[in-house]
XYZ file of C-alpha atoms in Angstrom:
598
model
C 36.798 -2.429 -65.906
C 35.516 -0.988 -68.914
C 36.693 2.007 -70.574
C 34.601 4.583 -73.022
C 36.471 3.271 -77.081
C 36.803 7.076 -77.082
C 39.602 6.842 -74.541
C 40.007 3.195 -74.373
C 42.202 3.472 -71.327
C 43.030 -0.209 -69.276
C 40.424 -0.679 -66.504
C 42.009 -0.276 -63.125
C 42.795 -3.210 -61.097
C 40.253 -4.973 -58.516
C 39.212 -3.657 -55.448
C 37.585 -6.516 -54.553
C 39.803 -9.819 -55.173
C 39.576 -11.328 -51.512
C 35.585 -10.692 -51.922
C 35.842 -12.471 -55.317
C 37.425 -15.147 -54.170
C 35.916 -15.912 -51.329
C 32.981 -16.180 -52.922
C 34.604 -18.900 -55.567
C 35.569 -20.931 -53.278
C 32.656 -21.643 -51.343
C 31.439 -23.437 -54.889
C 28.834 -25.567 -54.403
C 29.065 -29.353 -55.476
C 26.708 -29.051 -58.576
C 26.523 -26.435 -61.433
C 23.336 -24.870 -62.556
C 22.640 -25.650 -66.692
C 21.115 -23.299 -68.492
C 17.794 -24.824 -68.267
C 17.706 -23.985 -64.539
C 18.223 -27.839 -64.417
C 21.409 -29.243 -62.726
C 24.031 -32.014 -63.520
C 27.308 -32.899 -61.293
C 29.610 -29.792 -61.686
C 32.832 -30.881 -64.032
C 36.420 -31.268 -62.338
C 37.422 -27.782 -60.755
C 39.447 -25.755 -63.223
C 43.230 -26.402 -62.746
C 46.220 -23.371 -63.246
C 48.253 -25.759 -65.922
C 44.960 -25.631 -68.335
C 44.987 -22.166 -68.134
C 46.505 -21.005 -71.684
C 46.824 -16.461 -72.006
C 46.497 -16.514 -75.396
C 43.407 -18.191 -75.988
C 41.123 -17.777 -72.744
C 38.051 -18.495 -74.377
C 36.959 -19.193 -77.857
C 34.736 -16.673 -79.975
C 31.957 -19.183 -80.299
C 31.529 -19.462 -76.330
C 32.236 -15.278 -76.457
C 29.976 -14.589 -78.740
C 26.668 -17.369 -78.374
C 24.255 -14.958 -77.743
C 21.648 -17.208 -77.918
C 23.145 -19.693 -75.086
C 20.456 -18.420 -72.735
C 16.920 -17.151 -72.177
C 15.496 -14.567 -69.618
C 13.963 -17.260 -67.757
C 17.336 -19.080 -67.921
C 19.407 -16.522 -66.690
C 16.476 -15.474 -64.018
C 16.927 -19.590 -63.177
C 21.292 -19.232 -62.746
C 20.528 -15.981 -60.485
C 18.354 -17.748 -58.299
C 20.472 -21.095 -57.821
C 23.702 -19.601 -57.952
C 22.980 -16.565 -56.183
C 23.243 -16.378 -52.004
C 20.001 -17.703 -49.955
C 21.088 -14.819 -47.922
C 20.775 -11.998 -50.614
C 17.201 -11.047 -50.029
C 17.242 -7.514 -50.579
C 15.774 -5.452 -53.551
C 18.922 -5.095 -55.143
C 20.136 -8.529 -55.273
C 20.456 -9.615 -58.887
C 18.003 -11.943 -58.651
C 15.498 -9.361 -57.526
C 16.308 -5.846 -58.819
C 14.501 -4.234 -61.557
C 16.044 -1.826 -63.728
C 13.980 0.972 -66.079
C 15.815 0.250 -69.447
C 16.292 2.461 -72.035
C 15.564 1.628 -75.604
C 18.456 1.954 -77.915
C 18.488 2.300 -81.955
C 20.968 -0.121 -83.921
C 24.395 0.998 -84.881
C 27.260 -0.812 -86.588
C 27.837 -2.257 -83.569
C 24.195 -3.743 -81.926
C 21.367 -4.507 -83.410
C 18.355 -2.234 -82.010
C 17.680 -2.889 -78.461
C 14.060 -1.948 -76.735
C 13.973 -1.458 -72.748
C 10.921 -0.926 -70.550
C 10.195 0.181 -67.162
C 10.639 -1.861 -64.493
C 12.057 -4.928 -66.454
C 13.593 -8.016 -64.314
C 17.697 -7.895 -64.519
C 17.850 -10.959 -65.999
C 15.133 -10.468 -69.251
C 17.864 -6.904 -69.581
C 20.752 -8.982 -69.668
C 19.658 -11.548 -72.222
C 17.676 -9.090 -74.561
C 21.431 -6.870 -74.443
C 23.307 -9.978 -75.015
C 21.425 -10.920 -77.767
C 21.788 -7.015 -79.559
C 25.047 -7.093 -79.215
C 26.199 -10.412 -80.094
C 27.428 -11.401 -76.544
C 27.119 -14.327 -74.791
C 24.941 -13.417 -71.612
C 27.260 -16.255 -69.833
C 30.239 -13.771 -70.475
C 28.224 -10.797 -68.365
C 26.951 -12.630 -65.800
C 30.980 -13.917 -65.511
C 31.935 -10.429 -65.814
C 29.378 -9.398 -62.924
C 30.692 -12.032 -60.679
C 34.763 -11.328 -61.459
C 33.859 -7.844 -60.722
C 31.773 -6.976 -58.172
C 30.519 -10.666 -56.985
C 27.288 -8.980 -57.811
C 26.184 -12.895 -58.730
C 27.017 -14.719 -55.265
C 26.902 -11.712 -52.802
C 25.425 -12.935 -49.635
C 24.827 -8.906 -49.125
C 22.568 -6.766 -50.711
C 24.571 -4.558 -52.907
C 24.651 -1.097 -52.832
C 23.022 1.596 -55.512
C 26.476 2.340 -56.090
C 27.848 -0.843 -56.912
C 25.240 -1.300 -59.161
C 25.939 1.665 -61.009
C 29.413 0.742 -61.428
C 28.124 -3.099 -61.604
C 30.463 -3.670 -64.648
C 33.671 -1.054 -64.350
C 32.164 0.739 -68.114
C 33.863 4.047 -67.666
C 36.147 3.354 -65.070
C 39.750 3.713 -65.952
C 42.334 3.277 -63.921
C 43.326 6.941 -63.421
C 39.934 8.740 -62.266
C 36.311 8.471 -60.888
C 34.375 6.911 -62.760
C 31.982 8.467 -65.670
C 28.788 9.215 -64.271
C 27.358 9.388 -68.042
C 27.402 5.843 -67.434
C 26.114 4.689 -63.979
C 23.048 2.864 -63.773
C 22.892 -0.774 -63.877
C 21.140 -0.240 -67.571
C 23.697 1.589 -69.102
C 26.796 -0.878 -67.290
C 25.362 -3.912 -69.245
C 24.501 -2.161 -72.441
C 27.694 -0.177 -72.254
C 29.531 -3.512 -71.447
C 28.271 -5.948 -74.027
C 28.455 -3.296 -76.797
C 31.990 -2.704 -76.058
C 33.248 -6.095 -75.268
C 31.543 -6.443 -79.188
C 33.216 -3.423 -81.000
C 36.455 -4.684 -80.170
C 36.216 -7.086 -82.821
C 34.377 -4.262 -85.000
C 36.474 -1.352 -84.843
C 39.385 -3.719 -85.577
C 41.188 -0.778 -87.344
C 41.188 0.965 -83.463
C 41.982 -1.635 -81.737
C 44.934 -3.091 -82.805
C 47.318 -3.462 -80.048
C 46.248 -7.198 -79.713
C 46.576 -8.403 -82.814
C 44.568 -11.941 -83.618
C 47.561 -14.339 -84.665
C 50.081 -11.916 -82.944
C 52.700 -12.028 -80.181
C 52.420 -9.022 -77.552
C 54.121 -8.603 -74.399
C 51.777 -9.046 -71.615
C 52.192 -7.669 -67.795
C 51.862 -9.141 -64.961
C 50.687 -6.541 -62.520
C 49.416 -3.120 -63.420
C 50.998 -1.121 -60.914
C 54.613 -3.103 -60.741
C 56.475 -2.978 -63.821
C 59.413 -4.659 -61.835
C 57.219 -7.717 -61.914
C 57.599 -8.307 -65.327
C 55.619 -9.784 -68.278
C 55.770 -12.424 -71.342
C 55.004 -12.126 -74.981
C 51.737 -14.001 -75.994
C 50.078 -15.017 -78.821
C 46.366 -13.695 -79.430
C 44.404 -16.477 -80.913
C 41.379 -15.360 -81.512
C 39.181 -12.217 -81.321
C 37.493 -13.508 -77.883
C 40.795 -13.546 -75.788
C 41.825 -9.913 -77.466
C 38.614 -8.622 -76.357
C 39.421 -9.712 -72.892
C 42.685 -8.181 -72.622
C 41.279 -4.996 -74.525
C 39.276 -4.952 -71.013
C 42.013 -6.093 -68.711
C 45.204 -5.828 -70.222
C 47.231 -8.240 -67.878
C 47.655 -12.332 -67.107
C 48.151 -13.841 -64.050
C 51.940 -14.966 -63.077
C 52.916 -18.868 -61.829
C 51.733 -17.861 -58.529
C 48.134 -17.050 -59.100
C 47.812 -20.273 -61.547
C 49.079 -22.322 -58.570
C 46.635 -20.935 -56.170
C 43.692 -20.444 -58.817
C 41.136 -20.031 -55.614
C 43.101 -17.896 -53.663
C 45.408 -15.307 -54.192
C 49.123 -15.600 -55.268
C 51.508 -12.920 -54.765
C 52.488 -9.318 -55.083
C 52.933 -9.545 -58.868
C 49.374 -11.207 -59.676
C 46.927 -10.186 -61.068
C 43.803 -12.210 -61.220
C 41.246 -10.305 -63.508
C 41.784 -12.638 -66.571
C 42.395 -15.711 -64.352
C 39.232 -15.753 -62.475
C 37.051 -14.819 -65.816
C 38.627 -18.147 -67.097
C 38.007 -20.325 -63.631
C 34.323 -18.783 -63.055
C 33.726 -19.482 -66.624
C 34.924 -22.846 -66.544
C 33.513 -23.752 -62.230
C 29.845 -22.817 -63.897
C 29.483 -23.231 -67.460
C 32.391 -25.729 -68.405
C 35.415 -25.075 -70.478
C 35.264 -21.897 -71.943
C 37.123 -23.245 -75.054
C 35.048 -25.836 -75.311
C 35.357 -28.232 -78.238
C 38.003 -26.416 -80.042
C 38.168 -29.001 -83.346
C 36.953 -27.558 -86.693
C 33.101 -28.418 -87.252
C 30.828 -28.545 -90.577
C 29.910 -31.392 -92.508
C 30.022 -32.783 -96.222
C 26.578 -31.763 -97.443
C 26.885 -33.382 -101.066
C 29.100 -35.587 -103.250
C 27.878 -35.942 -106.219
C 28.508 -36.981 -110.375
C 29.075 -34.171 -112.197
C 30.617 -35.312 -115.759
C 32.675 -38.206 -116.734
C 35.114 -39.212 -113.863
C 34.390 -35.451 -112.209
C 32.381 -35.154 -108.989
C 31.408 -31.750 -107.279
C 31.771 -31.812 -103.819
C 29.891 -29.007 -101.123
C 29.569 -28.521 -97.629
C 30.481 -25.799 -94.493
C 33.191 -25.735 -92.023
C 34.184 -23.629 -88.957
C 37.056 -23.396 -86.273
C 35.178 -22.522 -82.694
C 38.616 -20.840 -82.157
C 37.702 -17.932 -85.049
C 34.858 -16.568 -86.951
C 37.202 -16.166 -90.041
C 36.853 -18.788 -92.850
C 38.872 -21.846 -92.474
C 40.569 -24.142 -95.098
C 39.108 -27.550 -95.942
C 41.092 -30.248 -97.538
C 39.408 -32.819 -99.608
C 40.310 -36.559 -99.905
C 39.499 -39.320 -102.440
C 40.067 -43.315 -101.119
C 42.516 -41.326 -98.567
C 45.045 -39.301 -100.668
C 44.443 -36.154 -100.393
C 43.333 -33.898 -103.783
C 42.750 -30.483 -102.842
C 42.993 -27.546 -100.314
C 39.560 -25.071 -100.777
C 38.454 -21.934 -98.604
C 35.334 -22.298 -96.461
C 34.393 -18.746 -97.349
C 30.984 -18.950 -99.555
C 27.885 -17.822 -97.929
C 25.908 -19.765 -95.852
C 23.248 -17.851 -93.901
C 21.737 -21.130 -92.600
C 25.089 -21.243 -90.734
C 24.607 -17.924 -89.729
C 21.175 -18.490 -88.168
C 22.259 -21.599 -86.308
C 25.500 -20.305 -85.345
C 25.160 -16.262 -85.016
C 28.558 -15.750 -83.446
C 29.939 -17.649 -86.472
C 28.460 -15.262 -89.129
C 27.720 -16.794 -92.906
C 31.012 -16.883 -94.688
C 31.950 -21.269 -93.838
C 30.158 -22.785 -97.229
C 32.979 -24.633 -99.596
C 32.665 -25.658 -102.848
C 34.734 -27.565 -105.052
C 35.026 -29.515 -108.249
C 37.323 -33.107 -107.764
C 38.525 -34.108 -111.771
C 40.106 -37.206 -112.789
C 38.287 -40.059 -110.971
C 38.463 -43.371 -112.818
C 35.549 -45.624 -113.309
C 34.284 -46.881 -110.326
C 33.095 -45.791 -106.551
C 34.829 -43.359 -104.866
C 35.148 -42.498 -101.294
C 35.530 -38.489 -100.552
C 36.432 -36.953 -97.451
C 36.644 -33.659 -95.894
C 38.824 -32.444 -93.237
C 38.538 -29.009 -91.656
C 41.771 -27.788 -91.034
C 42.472 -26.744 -87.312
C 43.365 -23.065 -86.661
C 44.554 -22.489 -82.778
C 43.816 -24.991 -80.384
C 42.737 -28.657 -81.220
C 43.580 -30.545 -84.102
C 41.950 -30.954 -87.962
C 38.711 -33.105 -87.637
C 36.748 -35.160 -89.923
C 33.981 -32.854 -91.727
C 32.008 -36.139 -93.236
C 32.615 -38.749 -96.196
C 30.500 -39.416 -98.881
C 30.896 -42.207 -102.106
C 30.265 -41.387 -105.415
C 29.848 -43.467 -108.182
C 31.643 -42.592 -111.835
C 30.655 -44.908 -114.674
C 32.746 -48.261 -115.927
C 31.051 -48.275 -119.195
C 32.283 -46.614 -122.419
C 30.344 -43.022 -123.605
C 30.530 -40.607 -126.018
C 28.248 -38.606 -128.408
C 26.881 -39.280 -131.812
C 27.799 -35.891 -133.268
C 26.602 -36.110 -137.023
C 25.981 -38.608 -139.653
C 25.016 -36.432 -143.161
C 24.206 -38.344 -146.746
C 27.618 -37.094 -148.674
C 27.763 -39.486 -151.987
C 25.373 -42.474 -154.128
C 24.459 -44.944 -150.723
C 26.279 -43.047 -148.899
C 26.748 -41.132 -144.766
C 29.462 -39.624 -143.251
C 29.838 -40.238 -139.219
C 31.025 -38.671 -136.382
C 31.533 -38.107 -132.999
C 33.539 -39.210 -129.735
C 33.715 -42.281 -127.434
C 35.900 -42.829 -124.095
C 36.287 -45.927 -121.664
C 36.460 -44.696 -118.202
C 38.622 -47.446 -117.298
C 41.729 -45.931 -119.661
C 42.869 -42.670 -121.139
C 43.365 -44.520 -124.163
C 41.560 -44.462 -127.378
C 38.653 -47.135 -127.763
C 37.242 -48.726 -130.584
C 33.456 -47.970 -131.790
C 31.112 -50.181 -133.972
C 28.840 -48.810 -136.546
C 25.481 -50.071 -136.718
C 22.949 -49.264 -139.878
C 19.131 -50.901 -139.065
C 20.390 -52.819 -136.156
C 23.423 -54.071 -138.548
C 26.623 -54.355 -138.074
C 28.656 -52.038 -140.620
C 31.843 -51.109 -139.657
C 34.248 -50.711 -136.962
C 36.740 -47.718 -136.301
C 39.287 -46.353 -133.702
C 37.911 -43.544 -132.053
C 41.512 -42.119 -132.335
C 40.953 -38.388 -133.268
C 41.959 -35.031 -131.948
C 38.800 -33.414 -129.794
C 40.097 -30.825 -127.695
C 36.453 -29.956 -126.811
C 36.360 -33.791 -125.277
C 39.583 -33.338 -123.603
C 38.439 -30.370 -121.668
C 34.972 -31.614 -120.653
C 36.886 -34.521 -119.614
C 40.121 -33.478 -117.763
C 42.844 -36.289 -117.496
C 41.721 -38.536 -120.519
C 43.587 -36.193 -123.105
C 41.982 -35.623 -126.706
C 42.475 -38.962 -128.700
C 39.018 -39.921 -128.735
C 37.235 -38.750 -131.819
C 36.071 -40.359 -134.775
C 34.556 -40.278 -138.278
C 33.987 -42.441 -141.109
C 31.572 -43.027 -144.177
C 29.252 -45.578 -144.491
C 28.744 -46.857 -147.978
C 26.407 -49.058 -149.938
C 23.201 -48.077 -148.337
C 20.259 -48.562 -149.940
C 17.853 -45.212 -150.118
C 15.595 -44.562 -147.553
C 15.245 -43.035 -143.846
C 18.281 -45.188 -141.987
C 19.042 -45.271 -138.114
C 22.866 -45.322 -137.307
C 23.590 -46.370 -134.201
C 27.261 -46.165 -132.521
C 28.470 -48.828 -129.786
C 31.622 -47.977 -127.566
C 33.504 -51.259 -126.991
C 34.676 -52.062 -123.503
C 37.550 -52.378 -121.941
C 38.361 -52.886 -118.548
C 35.686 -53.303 -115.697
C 31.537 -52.915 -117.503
C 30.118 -53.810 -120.919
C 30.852 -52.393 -124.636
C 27.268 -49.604 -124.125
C 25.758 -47.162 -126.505
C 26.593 -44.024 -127.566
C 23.882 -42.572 -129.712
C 21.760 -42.988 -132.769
C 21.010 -41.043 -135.625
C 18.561 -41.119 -137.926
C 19.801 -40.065 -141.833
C 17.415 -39.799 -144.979
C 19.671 -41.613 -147.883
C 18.299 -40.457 -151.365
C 17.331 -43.365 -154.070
C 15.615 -40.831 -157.042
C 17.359 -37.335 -157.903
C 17.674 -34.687 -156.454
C 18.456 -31.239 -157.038
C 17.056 -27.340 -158.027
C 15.698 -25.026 -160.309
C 18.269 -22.133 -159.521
C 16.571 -19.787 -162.136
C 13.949 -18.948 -165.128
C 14.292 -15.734 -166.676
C 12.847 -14.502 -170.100
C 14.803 -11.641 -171.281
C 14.505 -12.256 -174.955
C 11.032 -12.292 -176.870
C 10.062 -16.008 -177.385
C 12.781 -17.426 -175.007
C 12.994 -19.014 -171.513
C 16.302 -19.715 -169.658
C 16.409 -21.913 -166.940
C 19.322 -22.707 -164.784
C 20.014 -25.432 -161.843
C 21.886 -28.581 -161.098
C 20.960 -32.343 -160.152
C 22.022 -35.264 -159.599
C 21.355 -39.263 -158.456
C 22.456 -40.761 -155.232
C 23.148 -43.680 -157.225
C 26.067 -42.509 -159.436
C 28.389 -39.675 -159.274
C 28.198 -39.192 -163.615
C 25.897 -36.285 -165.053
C 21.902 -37.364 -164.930
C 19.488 -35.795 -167.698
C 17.224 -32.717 -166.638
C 14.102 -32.828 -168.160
C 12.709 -29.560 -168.532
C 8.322 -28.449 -168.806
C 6.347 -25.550 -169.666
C 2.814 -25.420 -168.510
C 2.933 -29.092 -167.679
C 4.515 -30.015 -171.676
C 7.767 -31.303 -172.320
C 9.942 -28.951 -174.019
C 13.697 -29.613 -173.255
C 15.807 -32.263 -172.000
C 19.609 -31.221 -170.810
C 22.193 -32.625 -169.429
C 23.581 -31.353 -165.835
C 26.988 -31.804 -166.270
C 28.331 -28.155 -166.092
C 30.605 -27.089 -163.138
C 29.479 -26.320 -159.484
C 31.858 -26.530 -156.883
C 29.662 -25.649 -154.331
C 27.560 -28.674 -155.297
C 30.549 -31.007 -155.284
C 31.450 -29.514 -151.041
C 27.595 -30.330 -150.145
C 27.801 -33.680 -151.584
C 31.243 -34.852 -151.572
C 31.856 -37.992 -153.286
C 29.642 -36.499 -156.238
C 31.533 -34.667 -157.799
C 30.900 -30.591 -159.399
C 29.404 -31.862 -162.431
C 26.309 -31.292 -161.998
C 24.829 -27.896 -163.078
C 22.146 -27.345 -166.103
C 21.620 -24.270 -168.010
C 18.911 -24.412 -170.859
C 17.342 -21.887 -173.019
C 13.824 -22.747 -174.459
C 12.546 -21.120 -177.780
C 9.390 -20.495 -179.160
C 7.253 -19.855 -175.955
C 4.250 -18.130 -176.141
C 4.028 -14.679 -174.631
C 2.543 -14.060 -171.295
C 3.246 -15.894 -167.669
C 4.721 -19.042 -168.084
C 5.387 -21.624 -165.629
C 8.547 -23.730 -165.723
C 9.292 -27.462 -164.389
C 12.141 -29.561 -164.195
C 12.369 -33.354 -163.417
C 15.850 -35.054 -162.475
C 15.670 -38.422 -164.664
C 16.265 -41.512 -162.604
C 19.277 -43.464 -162.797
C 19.275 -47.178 -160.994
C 17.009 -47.334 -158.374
C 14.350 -44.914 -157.536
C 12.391 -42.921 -160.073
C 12.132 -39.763 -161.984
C 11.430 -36.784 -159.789
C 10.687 -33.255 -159.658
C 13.901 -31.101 -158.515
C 13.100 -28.201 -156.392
C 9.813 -25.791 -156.850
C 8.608 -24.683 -160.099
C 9.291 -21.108 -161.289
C 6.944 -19.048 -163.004
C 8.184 -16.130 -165.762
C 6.722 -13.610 -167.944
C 7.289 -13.934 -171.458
C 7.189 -11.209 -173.954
């Protein structure tokens, strides 16, 4: 029976095993569904299936949503004696429940007077996270409260569940009353797996020695593994397993070393609901397989073991090798709400690199913890490209008819470098190995490596706005496909800048700048204006280096510095115009400057 977590003593053995089983055997020949429906009852439970360390599994435990009030009210009726006619039969009795505020344990929990047994058991169950199949299995291993052909006593009610009964006195009368036996029950059956730092003498995943009778040591016992949190809880309650001889005789009693508290929770379990492990294989699915960068795909989904609530492994596949091993431990809480004893933590994530061109088949596996074996989660295909790609990073005028290029290009279909085509106004220009270091590329695309860049300058283009388009040739499986397209302004008349125009002396103007002509890299002429007249012409031939790194190819002979005499006193504005060289015409370089002459 159940014991108080404050003294957590082992329930004393049953008082009632010839009633219990009496009662099991006269099973009927169908079993009632929780729709109050029936179907043909499965084959009767057999000793050899019976396995100590994993009686039930925690999503069977703890599904405590497998049944309604008006289902449970439904089981009572069909399952319950014709005889059993009384007021206190489970089926009839009405119990004034007590509300109860939410702890770390249940979720809060509101009572009424006079409320049918069976609306008291489900609203508990589904507080404390139980599965009201477990109580009403409990009820029957215990008392036989469910099949009684005899209306039970007040007494038996108020002990209905053993809570507070421990094997060495009476039992607490702080918790008699057929209210406080399920509540009591169902919260405690639950904070076993809570207070896991109390409860620890049955381990999930270790090996304990288990009795066979409480009040024989001679009889013996074996060491057993816990599986899961569901069987610990059930020796946390009863802490012994039936021997050889009450397996062989699972509807009738064995001998003077058996004990038959765990063994007929498994059989009634299994004679009216069906296996209590039930399917025991790892489910969840493969929500999404999908392209996420050049031969990379990013794979999601969820995955659970009915054997444990604790996250499980997943191990991806790609055309059936296997890639990668991920944890099933991101939140899901739309796992949670369809599977409450599961809890949220079975979402998986992952991202699968190196695919080569083509379509892909991915698989997920859960992997099997416990009982079963590891089961197919769901496959999905994704598609990476065949055709080359790549990025048109820059193209910049940098000398007379002149752009510089660049960027990257891979082929799917290899990790080697590719050629690329240059294209100027839809015409052919110039090919070049796209053979470069990019360790940016490499590491947006893992497994090709970084030889995959390239650059080059176009030359002889005429001036004028010019789109530069890049082609990645082919190789392998697709078609040589574009990579990008830039357009680039290529100058034809100078260019250039009045830097400054300063008057510091009376009657003079200085005026610095540079310029130059996209058609040659020599020195150009500067011609040089006051109020709109002609005053100066210079050449721009002096040194500027940071000309000659803007416009490579050009040269740093380029700069003008002028000083203009005889100007007029007062404000003054100054021009300059970059004289034309080949084609194009003479321009105006930069804004005019206006200065204040004394």
């Amino acid at each position: 029976m159940f014991t108080d977590s404050r003294r957590a003593r082992p329930r004393r053995a049953l008082t009632r095993v010839v009633a219990v089983v009496a009662a099991s055997m006269l099973l009927a020949t169908v079993a009632v569904v929780a729709d109050g429906t029936t179907a043909p009852r499965a084959e009767a439970a057999t000793g050899s299936d019976f396995n100590p360390g994993f009686i039930i599994s925690d999503q069977n435990f703890y599904d405590a949503s497998s049944m309604t009030g008006d289902q449970v009210q439904t089981f009572l009726q069909a399952r319950g004696s014709a005889s059993c006619t009384g007021a206190t039969c489970l089926k009839h009795v009405r119990v004034d429940s007590q509300n109860r505020v939410a702890d770390n344990v249940c979720r809060a929990y509101t009572g009424g007077r006079s409320v049918r047994f069976a609306d008291v058991l489900s609203r508990v169950a589904a507080a404390c996270g139980i599965n009201p199949k477990v109580l009403l299995v409990t009820l029957e291993k215990e008392q036989s409260l469910v099949t009684t052909a005899n209306s039970p006593s007040r007494s038996t009610l108020d002990r209905a569940l053993g809570y507070g009964c421990p094997d060495t006195a009476d039992c607490d009368p702080a918790f008699a009353g057929l209210d406080r036996q399920i509540y009591s029950a169902a919260r405690q059956f639950k904070n076993y797996s809570v207070a896991s730092d109390f409860f620890t003498w049955f381990p999930v995943g270790g090996t304990v020695s288990l009795s066979y009778q409480a009040n024989a040591p001679s009889c013996g016992s074996s060491r057993v593994t816990i599986q899961n949190k569901a069987t610990a809880a059930l020796y946390y309650y009863t802490p012994y397993q039936p021997n050889a001889a009450a397996l062989k005789n699972l509807y009738g009693t064995g001998d003077k070393c058996s004990a038959y508290g765990n063994r007929n929770f498994w059989r009634l379990f299994s004679d009216w609901f069906g296996s209590p492990i039930g399917r025991v294989d790892p489910r969840g699915a493969l929500d999404s397989a999908s392209l996420d960068g050049l031969g990379v795909a990013r794979v999601s989904g969820w995955a659970a073991d009915p054997d444990s609530a604790d996250p499980i492994s997943v191990h991806l596949y790609v055309d059936g090798r296997a890639v990668t091993s991920v944890r099933a431990d991101r939140n899901r809480p739309d796992i949670a709400r369809a599977y409450p004893e599961w809890g949220a933590r079975h979402g998986y994530a992952a991202t699968l690199s190196g695919l080569s061109a083509g379509t892909h088949e991915v698989c997920a596996y859960g992997i099997n913890v416990s009982l079963g074996k590891n089961s197919l989660l769901g496959c999905r295909s994704v598609t990476t490209p065949t055709q080359p790609r790549g990025s048109v990073d820059s193209v910049r005028s940098t000398g007379p008819g002149a752009v510089s290029l660049a960027g990257w290009a891979i082929d799917p279909n290899t990790t080697a470098s590719i050629r690329v085509h240059a294209y100027v106004d839809g015409r052919a220009v110039t090919s070049v190995a796209a053979n470069g270091r990019r360790a940016d590329v490499a590491a947006s695309v893992p497994g090709y490596g970084a030889a995959h860049g390239y650059s080059t300058t176009l030359t002889g283009l005429k001036p004028g706005d010019r789109r530069v388009c890049v082609y990645g040739i082919n190789v392998g499986r697709g078609s040589n496909a574009l990579v990008g397209c830039k357009t680039v302004s290529v100058p034809g008349s100078p260019i250039g800048w009045i830097d400054s125009a300063t008057s510091s002396t009376k009657g003079v103007v200085k005026a610095t700048g540079w310029a130059l002509d996209p058609d040659t890299a020599s020195s150009i002429a500067v011609h040089l204006y006051i109020d709109g007249r002609p005053v100066v012409s210079t050449p721009a031939k002096g040194s500027r280096p940071d000309i000659a790194a803007f416009y490579p190819g050009y040269g740093a002979a380029h700069g003008y510095s002028a000083s203009i005499s005889g100007v007029a006193p007062g404000k003054r504005q100054v021009c300059a115009y970059g004289i034309n060289v080949g084609v194009g015409k003479n321009a105006a370089i930069g804004s005019c400057k206006t200065v204040v002459v004394s």
